[in-house]
XYZ file of C-alpha atoms in Angstrom:
768
model
C -7.700 -6.577 24.254
C -6.569 -7.237 20.678
C -7.809 -3.826 19.557
C -5.951 -2.141 22.413
C -2.777 -3.975 21.446
C -3.099 -2.888 17.831
C -3.592 0.713 18.884
C -0.609 0.548 21.198
C 1.623 -0.700 18.359
C 0.431 2.044 16.056
C 0.905 4.729 18.724
C 4.459 3.494 19.257
C 4.988 3.772 15.533
C 3.750 7.364 15.610
C 6.124 8.130 18.436
C 9.062 7.564 16.115
C 7.406 9.710 13.461
C 7.316 7.370 10.519
C 6.904 8.027 5.792
C 5.292 8.447 2.556
C 1.965 10.215 2.807
C -0.272 9.306 -0.067
C 1.894 8.324 -2.967
C -0.747 5.999 -4.384
C -3.745 7.941 -3.079
C -5.452 11.312 -3.176
C -6.830 14.061 -0.970
C -10.166 15.867 -0.999
C -10.113 19.396 0.436
C -12.611 22.186 0.517
C -14.288 25.081 2.239
C -17.974 25.314 3.155
C -19.850 28.604 2.627
C -23.286 29.874 3.569
C -25.525 31.818 1.132
C -23.730 35.104 2.024
C -20.319 33.673 1.173
C -19.211 33.415 4.806
C -17.390 30.263 5.912
C -19.284 27.773 8.078
C -17.391 25.964 10.874
C -18.489 22.669 12.433
C -20.054 21.248 9.256
C -20.160 17.458 9.145
C -18.505 16.281 5.918
C -19.144 12.693 4.819
C -17.027 11.334 1.956
C -18.269 8.102 0.392
C -16.593 5.970 -2.246
C -19.622 5.122 -4.350
C -18.415 1.738 -5.627
C -17.733 0.300 -2.168
C -19.827 2.478 0.200
C -16.701 3.017 2.311
C -17.093 6.333 4.142
C -14.928 8.776 6.010
C -16.211 11.622 8.138
C -14.694 14.907 9.254
C -15.853 18.383 10.262
C -14.887 21.824 9.052
C -12.607 23.844 11.323
C -13.005 27.415 12.518
C -12.082 28.661 9.052
C -14.756 26.481 7.415
C -12.105 24.232 5.882
C -11.770 20.461 5.786
C -9.164 18.066 4.396
C -9.299 14.269 4.078
C -6.006 12.747 2.865
C -5.003 9.197 1.952
C -8.199 8.311 0.126
C -8.086 5.408 -2.337
C -8.524 6.596 -5.902
C -12.000 6.192 -7.356
C -15.433 7.829 -7.645
C -16.785 9.740 -4.656
C -19.803 11.513 -3.213
C -19.370 14.324 -0.661
C -22.207 15.350 1.687
C -22.290 18.486 3.899
C -24.599 18.641 6.934
C -25.062 21.549 9.376
C -27.862 22.627 11.683
C -30.170 25.147 9.999
C -29.064 24.269 6.477
C -30.172 21.836 3.829
C -27.901 18.837 3.340
C -25.731 19.554 0.302
C -24.435 16.636 -1.767
C -21.756 16.730 -4.484
C -21.699 13.694 -6.776
C -19.712 12.646 -9.835
C -16.316 13.297 -8.227
C -13.334 11.394 -9.580
C -10.209 11.229 -7.386
C -6.944 10.219 -9.062
C -3.366 9.487 -8.006
C -1.789 12.280 -5.975
C -4.824 14.507 -6.535
C -5.462 17.314 -4.095
C -9.037 17.790 -5.238
C -10.999 20.840 -4.124
C -14.674 20.119 -3.433
C -16.294 23.172 -1.831
C -19.742 23.106 -0.238
C -22.405 25.779 -0.670
C -25.156 25.507 1.913
C -28.698 26.846 1.632
C -30.920 27.712 4.571
C -33.374 24.949 5.409
C -33.747 21.677 7.281
C -31.092 18.939 7.238
C -33.872 16.585 6.144
C -33.905 18.489 2.862
C -31.186 17.549 0.395
C -29.712 19.593 -2.425
C -27.792 17.349 -4.798
C -25.373 18.636 -7.433
C -24.100 16.084 -9.938
C -21.017 17.431 -11.632
C -17.392 16.461 -11.872
C -14.914 18.421 -9.815
C -13.053 21.086 -11.736
C -10.115 19.857 -13.772
C -8.270 22.939 -12.614
C -5.931 22.017 -9.745
C -5.753 24.982 -7.395
C -4.064 23.508 -4.308
C -0.778 22.018 -5.543
C 2.168 23.111 -7.722
C 2.632 19.603 -9.089
C 2.740 19.096 -12.866
C 2.069 15.691 -14.368
C 0.201 13.516 -16.861
C -2.521 11.094 -15.771
C -3.599 7.959 -17.626
C -6.688 6.139 -16.361
C -7.614 2.512 -16.887
C -9.907 3.280 -19.829
C -7.185 5.203 -21.642
C -4.609 2.509 -20.939
C -6.844 -0.321 -22.173
C -8.514 1.448 -25.116
C -5.563 3.285 -26.647
C -3.692 1.414 -29.410
C -0.579 -0.368 -28.187
C 1.522 -2.969 -29.978
C 1.894 -6.129 -27.937
C 5.231 -7.342 -29.315
C 7.425 -8.079 -26.302
C 4.487 -7.783 -23.909
C 2.299 -4.867 -22.844
C 3.632 -2.153 -20.537
C 1.537 0.787 -19.388
C 4.547 3.055 -18.989
C 5.149 2.913 -22.761
C 2.323 5.430 -23.069
C 4.323 7.918 -21.007
C 7.065 8.084 -23.617
C 4.480 9.013 -26.246
C 2.109 11.264 -24.314
C 3.812 12.888 -21.313
C 5.635 16.176 -22.016
C 9.305 16.058 -21.057
C 9.434 12.247 -20.923
C 11.482 10.202 -23.383
C 13.149 6.818 -23.765
C 11.686 3.366 -23.212
C 10.882 1.037 -20.339
C 14.557 0.187 -19.934
C 16.194 3.613 -20.191
C 13.922 6.596 -19.647
C 14.542 10.303 -19.160
C 12.374 12.948 -17.488
C 13.168 16.552 -18.375
C 16.657 15.588 -19.487
C 17.592 13.664 -16.334
C 19.940 10.686 -16.744
C 18.776 7.103 -17.183
C 17.760 5.151 -14.058
C 17.266 8.366 -12.059
C 13.482 8.526 -11.766
C 11.438 7.054 -8.937
C 8.853 4.352 -9.656
C 6.036 3.877 -7.137
C 3.660 0.901 -7.085
C 0.727 1.004 -4.666
C 2.411 3.590 -2.470
C 5.921 2.110 -2.140
C 9.046 2.226 -4.270
C 9.265 -0.415 -6.988
C 13.062 -0.244 -7.126
C 14.601 -3.584 -6.172
C 18.169 -3.215 -7.369
C 18.012 -1.201 -10.610
C 17.024 2.335 -9.695
C 14.013 3.731 -11.519
C 13.313 0.508 -13.418
C 10.203 -1.668 -13.266
C 10.021 -2.822 -16.886
C 10.872 -6.438 -16.062
C 8.594 -6.686 -13.052
C 5.495 -4.621 -13.837
C 1.998 -6.051 -13.271
C -0.462 -6.738 -16.056
C -2.124 -3.706 -17.622
C -5.435 -5.341 -16.688
C -4.444 -4.878 -13.030
C -3.763 -1.131 -13.219
C -6.348 1.478 -12.289
C -4.286 4.581 -12.987
C -0.796 5.619 -13.969
C 0.578 9.095 -13.407
C 3.797 10.713 -14.586
C 4.824 13.441 -12.140
C 7.420 15.693 -13.753
C 7.795 18.626 -11.348
C 6.427 20.291 -8.235
C 6.309 17.132 -6.107
C 6.048 17.529 -2.346
C 8.788 16.730 0.166
C 7.494 13.174 0.601
C 9.168 12.112 -2.655
C 12.835 11.171 -2.782
C 15.333 9.132 -4.826
C 14.547 11.017 -8.026
C 16.589 13.342 -10.212
C 13.694 14.085 -12.505
C 10.248 12.787 -11.746
C 8.062 9.913 -10.669
C 6.182 7.122 -12.435
C 3.272 6.341 -10.102
C 1.163 3.178 -10.564
C -1.985 2.197 -8.654
C -3.550 -1.229 -8.980
C -7.292 -1.819 -9.278
C -9.410 -2.457 -6.218
C -12.623 -4.462 -6.073
C -16.056 -2.923 -5.589
C -19.508 -4.071 -4.478
C -20.191 -5.279 -8.009
C -18.286 -8.104 -9.660
C -16.505 -6.883 -12.754
C -13.562 -8.008 -14.823
C -12.008 -8.119 -18.262
C -10.662 -10.472 -20.862
C -8.515 -9.977 -23.948
C -6.630 -12.000 -26.557
C -4.116 -10.924 -29.200
C -2.478 -13.139 -31.795
C 0.007 -12.861 -34.625
C 1.372 -15.464 -37.040
C 3.813 -15.220 -39.933
C 1.118 -16.690 -42.185
C -0.283 -13.172 -42.452
C 3.089 -11.639 -43.384
C 4.608 -11.183 -46.796
C 8.127 -12.447 -47.259
C 10.901 -9.867 -47.173
C 12.699 -8.717 -50.310
C 15.988 -10.069 -48.924
C 14.511 -13.519 -48.280
C 13.014 -13.616 -51.751
C 16.352 -12.632 -53.259
C 18.280 -15.341 -51.422
C 15.514 -17.937 -51.708
C 14.695 -18.129 -47.995
C 11.259 -18.859 -46.552
C 9.325 -16.463 -44.338
C 10.723 -16.039 -40.847
C 8.864 -17.643 -37.981
C 7.033 -14.820 -36.196
C 4.435 -16.028 -33.683
C 3.098 -14.078 -30.737
C 0.043 -14.463 -28.570
C -1.073 -12.548 -25.512
C -4.123 -13.116 -23.343
C -5.319 -11.733 -20.032
C -8.158 -12.160 -17.551
C -9.145 -10.129 -14.514
C -11.918 -10.237 -11.928
C -12.794 -8.163 -8.881
C -15.613 -7.694 -6.415
C -16.587 -8.331 -2.800
C -15.022 -11.291 -1.016
C -17.842 -13.759 -0.645
C -18.113 -17.319 0.639
C -21.763 -18.422 0.949
C -22.908 -18.666 4.586
C -19.379 -17.800 5.792
C -18.219 -14.419 4.462
C -20.201 -11.554 2.966
C -17.709 -8.847 2.030
C -20.178 -6.313 0.646
C -19.376 -2.769 1.850
C -16.337 -4.121 3.709
C -13.946 -6.584 2.023
C -12.949 -6.507 -1.654
C -10.483 -8.132 -4.039
C -9.181 -7.702 -7.574
C -7.064 -10.316 -9.369
C -5.446 -10.220 -12.815
C -3.501 -12.764 -14.879
C -1.713 -12.169 -18.181
C 0.319 -14.552 -20.348
C 2.539 -13.600 -23.289
C 4.363 -16.044 -25.597
C 6.760 -15.224 -28.402
C 8.521 -17.478 -30.881
C 10.641 -15.621 -33.401
C 13.134 -17.372 -35.644
C 14.819 -16.618 -38.927
C 17.665 -14.565 -40.284
C 17.960 -11.547 -42.473
C 20.554 -10.867 -45.120
C 23.901 -12.659 -44.674
C 25.923 -10.350 -42.434
C 28.133 -12.796 -40.523
C 31.306 -14.448 -41.724
C 32.220 -18.071 -40.952
C 35.300 -19.943 -42.233
C 35.108 -21.739 -45.556
C 36.051 -25.408 -45.887
C 39.511 -24.474 -47.255
C 40.227 -22.378 -44.168
C 39.138 -25.201 -41.874
C 41.750 -27.367 -43.606
C 44.443 -24.688 -43.253
C 44.326 -23.400 -46.855
C 44.443 -19.589 -46.841
C 45.097 -19.280 -50.564
C 42.118 -16.970 -51.162
C 43.257 -14.720 -48.315
C 46.578 -13.990 -50.046
C 46.581 -11.105 -52.507
C 49.039 -9.890 -55.088
C 49.251 -6.514 -53.338
C 52.852 -5.843 -52.318
C 53.032 -3.955 -49.006
C 56.816 -3.931 -48.472
C 59.923 -6.072 -48.116
C 61.383 -7.971 -45.181
C 64.988 -7.578 -43.872
C 66.095 -10.243 -46.374
C 64.693 -8.188 -49.254
C 61.805 -10.533 -49.909
C 58.480 -9.112 -51.003
C 55.711 -8.996 -48.370
C 52.206 -9.527 -49.720
C 48.947 -8.588 -48.098
C 47.241 -11.619 -46.533
C 50.397 -13.703 -46.149
C 50.410 -16.329 -43.367
C 53.816 -16.797 -41.685
C 55.206 -19.787 -39.807
C 56.003 -18.694 -36.224
C 58.533 -21.545 -35.811
C 60.791 -19.858 -38.379
C 61.133 -16.674 -36.347
C 64.686 -15.272 -36.209
C 66.554 -11.969 -36.116
C 68.272 -10.396 -39.101
C 69.971 -7.079 -38.373
C 67.977 -7.019 -35.092
C 64.727 -7.285 -37.013
C 62.292 -10.200 -36.858
C 62.139 -12.366 -39.920
C 59.730 -15.223 -40.624
C 59.070 -17.514 -43.558
C 55.674 -17.648 -45.202
C 53.839 -20.960 -45.362
C 54.232 -22.243 -48.936
C 51.179 -21.274 -51.010
C 49.709 -19.829 -47.788
C 48.733 -23.345 -46.674
C 49.297 -24.704 -43.160
C 50.219 -28.393 -43.385
C 47.647 -30.654 -41.765
C 50.375 -32.130 -39.575
C 50.857 -28.719 -37.980
C 47.177 -28.283 -37.005
C 46.748 -29.016 -33.285
C 44.432 -31.809 -32.147
C 42.223 -29.344 -30.256
C 41.947 -27.166 -33.356
C 41.019 -30.196 -35.442
C 38.163 -30.920 -33.042
C 37.041 -27.297 -33.253
C 37.115 -27.228 -37.062
C 35.037 -30.428 -37.176
C 32.337 -28.704 -35.099
C 32.520 -25.593 -37.288
C 32.276 -27.699 -40.434
C 29.294 -29.649 -39.112
C 27.214 -26.830 -37.641
C 28.361 -23.591 -39.270
C 28.803 -24.078 -42.992
C 28.764 -20.933 -45.152
C 25.410 -20.340 -46.837
C 27.061 -18.424 -49.687
C 30.316 -19.201 -51.562
C 31.772 -15.803 -50.653
C 34.683 -15.184 -48.299
C 32.860 -12.366 -46.471
C 29.258 -12.089 -45.211
C 28.463 -15.691 -46.012
C 26.231 -16.586 -43.070
C 23.038 -15.333 -41.446
C 22.170 -14.510 -37.862
C 18.701 -14.216 -36.273
C 17.199 -10.772 -36.798
C 15.543 -10.858 -33.390
C 17.441 -10.256 -30.184
C 15.201 -12.891 -28.569
C 15.003 -16.447 -29.822
C 12.120 -17.131 -27.449
C 10.263 -15.213 -24.765
C 7.486 -16.047 -22.302
C 6.036 -13.771 -19.653
C 3.522 -14.501 -16.908
C 2.044 -11.696 -14.803
C -0.162 -12.390 -11.803
C -1.422 -9.891 -9.250
C -4.058 -9.612 -6.587
C -5.182 -6.787 -4.335
C -7.454 -6.775 -1.306
C -9.066 -3.952 0.700
C -10.664 -4.443 4.105
C -12.619 -1.977 6.255
C -11.804 -2.840 9.904
C -14.221 -0.246 11.276
C -15.299 3.296 10.490
C -11.849 4.621 11.411
C -9.424 1.963 10.157
C -8.703 0.333 6.790
C -6.292 -2.325 5.567
C -5.152 -2.921 2.011
C -2.620 -5.296 0.544
C -1.354 -6.318 -2.863
C 0.847 -9.020 -4.359
C 2.510 -9.052 -7.786
C 4.411 -11.965 -9.365
C 6.149 -11.736 -12.744
C 7.991 -14.621 -14.392
C 9.822 -13.996 -17.697
C 12.312 -16.493 -19.155
C 13.792 -15.437 -22.466
C 16.550 -16.690 -24.762
C 18.771 -13.745 -25.641
C 21.098 -13.431 -28.620
C 22.557 -10.073 -27.634
C 26.112 -11.425 -27.375
C 26.447 -12.071 -31.119
C 28.447 -15.060 -32.289
C 27.542 -17.741 -34.823
C 24.201 -19.460 -35.367
C 22.811 -22.722 -36.694
C 19.151 -22.367 -37.709
C 18.523 -26.112 -37.388
C 19.224 -25.949 -33.644
C 16.918 -23.884 -31.368
C 19.994 -22.977 -29.322
C 22.096 -22.097 -32.362
C 24.493 -25.036 -32.193
C 27.182 -25.845 -29.627
C 29.328 -22.756 -30.219
C 26.537 -20.171 -30.116
C 26.524 -17.382 -27.538
C 22.832 -17.713 -26.722
C 21.980 -17.153 -23.078
C 18.952 -17.756 -20.899
C 17.822 -14.824 -18.761
C 15.170 -16.036 -16.351
C 13.949 -12.995 -14.429
C 11.463 -13.709 -11.667
C 10.074 -10.917 -9.474
C 7.475 -10.370 -6.831
C 6.185 -7.443 -4.771
C 4.217 -7.408 -1.528
C 2.462 -4.331 -0.113
C 0.507 -3.913 3.134
C -1.025 -0.566 4.175
C -2.986 0.570 7.240
C -4.995 3.810 7.564
C -6.185 5.079 10.923
C -8.395 8.153 11.313
C -7.455 9.123 14.858
C -9.650 12.238 14.930
C -11.484 14.134 12.171
C -8.293 16.222 11.701
C -5.618 13.556 12.324
C -4.816 10.538 10.187
C -1.930 8.058 10.128
C -0.925 6.017 7.084
C 1.543 3.102 7.273
C 2.955 1.026 4.407
C 5.232 -2.005 4.649
C 6.674 -3.234 1.354
C 8.877 -6.066 0.136
C 10.355 -6.748 -3.286
C 12.459 -9.588 -4.632
C 13.980 -10.192 -8.061
C 16.074 -13.130 -9.278
C 18.065 -12.477 -12.449
C 20.209 -15.387 -13.678
C 22.093 -15.155 -16.968
C 23.226 -18.572 -18.141
C 24.744 -19.910 -21.331
C 22.331 -22.206 -23.156
C 25.146 -24.766 -23.219
C 25.759 -25.058 -19.484
C 25.979 -28.768 -18.752
C 27.483 -29.625 -22.144
C 30.991 -31.086 -21.999
C 32.567 -28.482 -24.245
C 36.128 -28.798 -22.992
C 35.981 -32.578 -23.328
C 34.583 -32.294 -26.874
C 37.500 -30.064 -27.840
C 40.030 -32.209 -26.003
C 41.292 -29.458 -23.692
C 42.589 -30.807 -20.406
C 43.144 -28.990 -17.134
C 39.939 -26.935 -17.237
C 36.334 -27.544 -16.213
C 35.093 -30.346 -18.454
C 31.312 -30.354 -17.999
C 30.318 -26.675 -17.742
C 30.001 -25.450 -21.337
C 32.240 -24.592 -24.277
C 35.167 -22.269 -23.629
C 35.083 -18.802 -25.143
C 37.342 -18.412 -28.190
C 38.050 -14.960 -29.568
C 40.596 -13.025 -31.584
C 39.868 -14.985 -34.792
C 40.358 -11.872 -36.905
C 42.780 -10.341 -39.325
C 42.947 -8.066 -42.322
C 39.565 -7.823 -44.107
C 38.211 -11.073 -42.648
C 36.993 -11.499 -39.079
C 35.064 -14.315 -37.454
C 32.728 -13.930 -34.452
C 33.637 -15.008 -30.945
C 32.810 -18.669 -30.344
C 31.280 -20.000 -27.115
C 30.043 -18.125 -24.049
C 31.064 -18.127 -20.396
C 28.073 -16.623 -18.599
C 26.717 -18.610 -15.686
C 25.829 -16.010 -13.083
C 22.879 -15.100 -10.908
C 21.865 -11.918 -9.147
C 19.262 -11.738 -6.393
C 17.973 -8.328 -5.326
C 15.875 -7.681 -2.213
C 14.127 -4.496 -1.105
C 12.379 -3.644 2.154
C 10.542 -0.413 2.848
C 8.621 0.964 5.785
C 6.569 4.132 5.378
C 4.566 6.073 7.951
C 2.941 9.490 7.513
C 0.978 11.455 10.059
C -1.418 14.070 8.612
C -2.841 16.860 10.751
C -5.108 19.739 9.763
C -4.613 22.741 12.011
C -6.458 25.908 11.038
C -5.584 26.733 7.452
C -2.451 24.560 7.617
C -2.417 20.963 6.409
C 0.644 19.335 7.925
C 2.283 16.006 7.121
C 5.146 14.419 9.057
C 6.792 11.316 7.696
C 9.602 8.804 7.952
C 10.873 6.485 5.204
C 13.161 3.520 5.841
C 14.549 1.496 2.950
C 16.940 -1.416 2.703
C 18.188 -2.706 -0.622
C 20.422 -5.734 -0.973
C 22.030 -7.452 -3.952
C 23.675 -10.870 -3.873
C 25.687 -11.854 -6.942
C 27.462 -15.062 -7.897
C 29.262 -16.162 -11.060
C 30.203 -19.823 -11.401
C 33.474 -20.177 -13.256
C 33.291 -21.626 -16.747
C 35.979 -23.521 -18.658
C 37.834 -20.320 -19.554
C 38.603 -17.901 -22.357
C 41.228 -18.367 -25.064
C 42.414 -15.439 -27.155
C 44.347 -15.639 -30.405
C 46.107 -12.937 -32.404
C 47.080 -12.352 -36.011
C 50.519 -11.196 -34.765
C 51.515 -14.837 -34.164
C 51.181 -15.722 -37.864
C 51.976 -12.271 -39.221
C 55.237 -10.456 -39.912
C 56.002 -7.775 -37.297
C 55.580 -4.329 -38.760
C 53.049 -5.498 -41.355
C 49.572 -5.588 -39.772
C 47.958 -6.748 -43.022
C 49.609 -10.142 -42.650
C 48.677 -13.104 -40.456
C 45.293 -14.089 -39.091
C 43.977 -15.119 -35.679
C 42.249 -18.163 -37.192
C 45.557 -19.398 -38.555
C 47.131 -18.893 -35.114
C 44.278 -20.952 -33.649
C 44.930 -23.821 -36.074
C 48.522 -23.900 -34.884
C 47.342 -23.928 -31.261
C 49.288 -20.734 -30.571
C 47.237 -19.120 -27.770
C 48.061 -15.471 -27.080
C 46.340 -15.380 -23.690
C 43.998 -17.474 -21.583
C 41.982 -16.778 -18.459
C 39.492 -18.373 -16.117
C 36.856 -16.396 -14.220
C 37.206 -16.616 -10.458
C 33.877 -16.454 -8.678
C 33.776 -13.762 -5.991
C 30.275 -13.796 -4.517
C 29.106 -10.485 -3.095
C 26.260 -9.484 -0.806
C 25.833 -5.705 -1.062
C 23.605 -3.913 1.462
C 22.314 -0.329 1.296
C 20.066 1.180 4.005
C 18.436 4.614 3.822
C 16.635 6.772 6.392
C 14.510 9.795 5.490
C 12.343 12.287 7.338
C 10.137 15.037 5.937
C 7.595 17.644 6.914
C 5.162 19.243 4.485
C 2.790 22.174 5.049
C 0.066 23.009 2.530
C -0.954 26.464 3.717
C -4.245 27.890 2.429
C -3.267 31.557 2.619
C -6.331 32.795 0.780
C -9.247 31.263 -1.033
C -7.319 31.387 -4.294
C -3.736 30.962 -3.024
C -2.097 27.844 -1.586
C 1.542 27.817 -0.498
C 3.342 24.483 -0.228
C 6.395 24.367 2.033
C 8.413 21.246 2.704
C 11.645 20.161 4.348
C 13.342 16.822 3.759
C 16.352 15.061 5.301
C 17.904 11.907 3.810
C 20.650 9.781 5.303
C 22.074 6.952 3.209
C 25.063 5.270 4.865
C 27.624 3.836 2.536
C 26.972 0.273 1.476
C 28.405 -2.708 3.276
C 29.103 -6.284 2.230
C 27.193 -9.018 4.003
C 30.318 -10.970 5.002
C 32.735 -7.996 5.119
C 34.556 -8.907 1.925
C 35.186 -5.253 1.016
C 38.733 -3.956 0.701
C 40.409 -0.719 -0.295
C 43.927 0.651 -0.773
C 44.967 2.897 2.110
C 47.938 5.206 1.448
C 48.436 5.847 5.192
C 48.525 2.175 6.196
C 51.937 0.582 6.782
C 52.632 -2.487 4.661
C 53.624 -5.184 7.230
C 55.884 -7.023 4.780
C 57.853 -4.204 3.197
C 57.548 -1.571 5.926
C 56.413 1.200 3.601
C 53.229 3.281 3.505
C 50.448 1.967 1.312
C 48.640 -1.317 1.793
C 45.331 -3.061 1.113
C 42.864 -2.547 3.954
C 40.144 -5.094 4.692
C 36.806 -4.277 6.328
C 35.355 -6.119 9.293
C 36.546 -7.549 12.575
C 39.356 -10.022 13.089
C 42.998 -10.437 12.229
C 44.197 -8.207 9.394
C 40.972 -6.155 9.318
C 40.306 -2.533 10.236
C 37.538 -3.216 12.767
C 34.993 -1.254 10.692
C 32.548 -2.222 7.970
C 33.257 0.882 5.861
C 36.254 2.972 4.834
C 35.096 6.555 5.385
C 32.750 8.359 7.807
C 29.033 8.069 7.161
C 28.461 11.735 7.949
C 29.363 12.323 4.315
C 26.125 10.682 3.174
C 23.469 13.186 4.223
C 21.359 15.491 2.088
C 18.708 17.893 3.287
C 16.895 20.949 2.095
C 13.663 22.917 1.754
C 11.112 22.876 -1.034
C 8.720 25.671 -1.837
C 5.737 25.774 -4.165
C 2.545 27.680 -4.721
C -0.688 27.484 -6.674
C -2.531 30.742 -7.416
C -5.959 30.708 -9.025
C -6.605 33.706 -11.243
C -10.129 35.176 -11.467
C -12.597 32.409 -12.236
C -13.431 33.821 -15.664
C -9.807 33.236 -16.650
C -10.053 29.512 -15.810
C -6.347 29.465 -15.121
C -4.021 28.546 -12.262
C -0.400 29.656 -12.065
C 1.987 27.274 -10.305
C 5.588 27.604 -9.266
C 8.131 25.700 -7.275
C 11.755 25.636 -6.247
C 13.938 23.384 -4.155
C 17.461 23.379 -2.778
C 19.299 20.490 -1.244
C 22.512 20.589 0.697
C 24.764 17.657 1.348
C 28.033 16.660 2.946
C 28.962 14.292 0.148
C 32.160 16.267 -0.467
C 34.702 15.560 2.321
C 35.428 18.525 4.588
C 32.910 20.772 2.909
C 29.356 21.530 1.903
C 27.762 21.500 -1.491
C 24.531 23.101 -2.596
C 22.855 22.935 -5.988
C 19.325 23.605 -7.322
C 16.986 20.654 -6.876
C 17.101 19.945 -10.543
C 13.742 19.289 -12.055
C 11.734 20.589 -9.146
C 12.033 24.247 -10.037
C 9.976 26.234 -12.528
C 6.690 27.954 -13.206
C 3.689 26.786 -15.190
C 0.228 28.000 -16.094
C -2.618 25.530 -16.562
C -6.107 26.197 -17.854
C -9.189 24.263 -18.846
């Protein structure tokens, strides 16, 4: 009964024609010939994965051809059996990601009890697909040299080895395409959660990866959401033998020489400590006397931990106020350079600080008096500014007696970084016709970032109370579940359900400190963190922004459902698929105590921009502007529906034509609680009775009754793809490939647009 129910569910799924064929898998195809070179129909073909003994059977059609898609990557053996012929066996076959691997059979007359075994790898020459790409296997990924600073990422190899690929694991480019425009696939489903084409902060351990392929052109119609290419990752699966790995890497500043700059200024070596270790283990699932998973149930688990502690500054490149400036004495800012005269005929000198309370008009021109000796009396310094200068004097003293570049800042963008990567994958053979596989990835990576600049105290791990250090605590996880069902020897259905989640908070390291109370500012949040103070600049001398407001969190969620039906009919290999995706992003920013901006204009003389200074304006408490962030939480939602059909047509023994058609529908995004609004020029303003008013989405009073503001029929793209692979005479050892694609869309209102399918056009020749 249970089996019947499962089959009924799957048949219902097929009825709605569901997605992605074999994005993390491969296909073995071939033709069987007799000694005269004639094709042999009805040959039993048995494909066995040698490490697990999992088998799949099919038979050749009337044209002597067979095709078995959706095979897990790995090492295979292919056996051919037919009445009146010896059993032919091909061994040493390696199937990789997205391979369409040709394994032909050559039968000899004899009894099936006789076996002719050929041990040789399949030809490296790909003769059945126009795809162009670069493959990296687990041995290459593990054995090739790779620096471990910042953690290990397999995709870093692509930027060094794959033609047409550049950038890094944050911003990458394939064949000149823009950043964040590639597709990233992990175990057969998209790895995009809310940053398109990016998996750098959520990738599994390198110990967990079996293969990694960069597909740069010629992809079939099953691929979407890419302007350039695809990064395709497949995680390791267990086998009948237990196997695993272990590694450890370590670095300490004790092995480093001091820098020339540190020696010059008398500083010690910077703290530079990193360690990285990983373990992995896979094999059959086994519990003594309960479960024996040999030949049926397998697992592979990997764990990696990276720690980084980097501290120390380089040459003094930041400027902090000297003690005289903290007391209001700007004598060393004043120069003897005369830059003009004021309306009273008085000389104006560069660096002069003017008293804003003396402002008046003379001949309709602003006149101010300079503070005597360029010193602000202590009685004029505001109480809040006095509190601020005490903090500056305690935590941020100049390290050099110079007015400019008298303080250091950490040379590393990260004051601390830890990363934990855990993953596990399981494969289960239900019966000879059905398989299940699932994987789980969890990545946790808190790091202290210094990318906002500011000031720094090296005696405090957080840089002192006015630093702009922030904690970014990214936590991600992926879940994948796939089902394969061989309905008949020529029909197969592949289903994938996927889920992804990423939390990305960015929080000031001083959240929870009573910054406003310490400064004595009333009327703002007292216990959040220190307010942000900027504009402390002027001629020649500028101080960094003090304090930081960030206290936000983003939570991205991704769902995907993929179903592909493969059918071999004559010399046509057909695939029909449906792809449903839903991406959501919730974002919240808790308001901080506010931002205060100062300007040199307040203490300068209008018309002379080399006078006045923002720091002097701050001492007087003369704020130019102030603001407080207002939290507007959002819950963005983006669904997508796609259908495709792909035909790999074996026209001749040496010519394969690939024809595909794809249709994508991505409705415009909505907000979870209908908090979207837009300005509508045709809407009557109810208060003023004129055209032009703000329109709110959703149902209820004052809303438009819709969740969007324009028709969704403007969000469809569709188009054909064409490719071919032509094998030249065998002595040439060369295959010529070509491909072209067009997509059409109604993204332009009241019209159609059509452009070449970017990177998916071109011709290549490949040889061995």
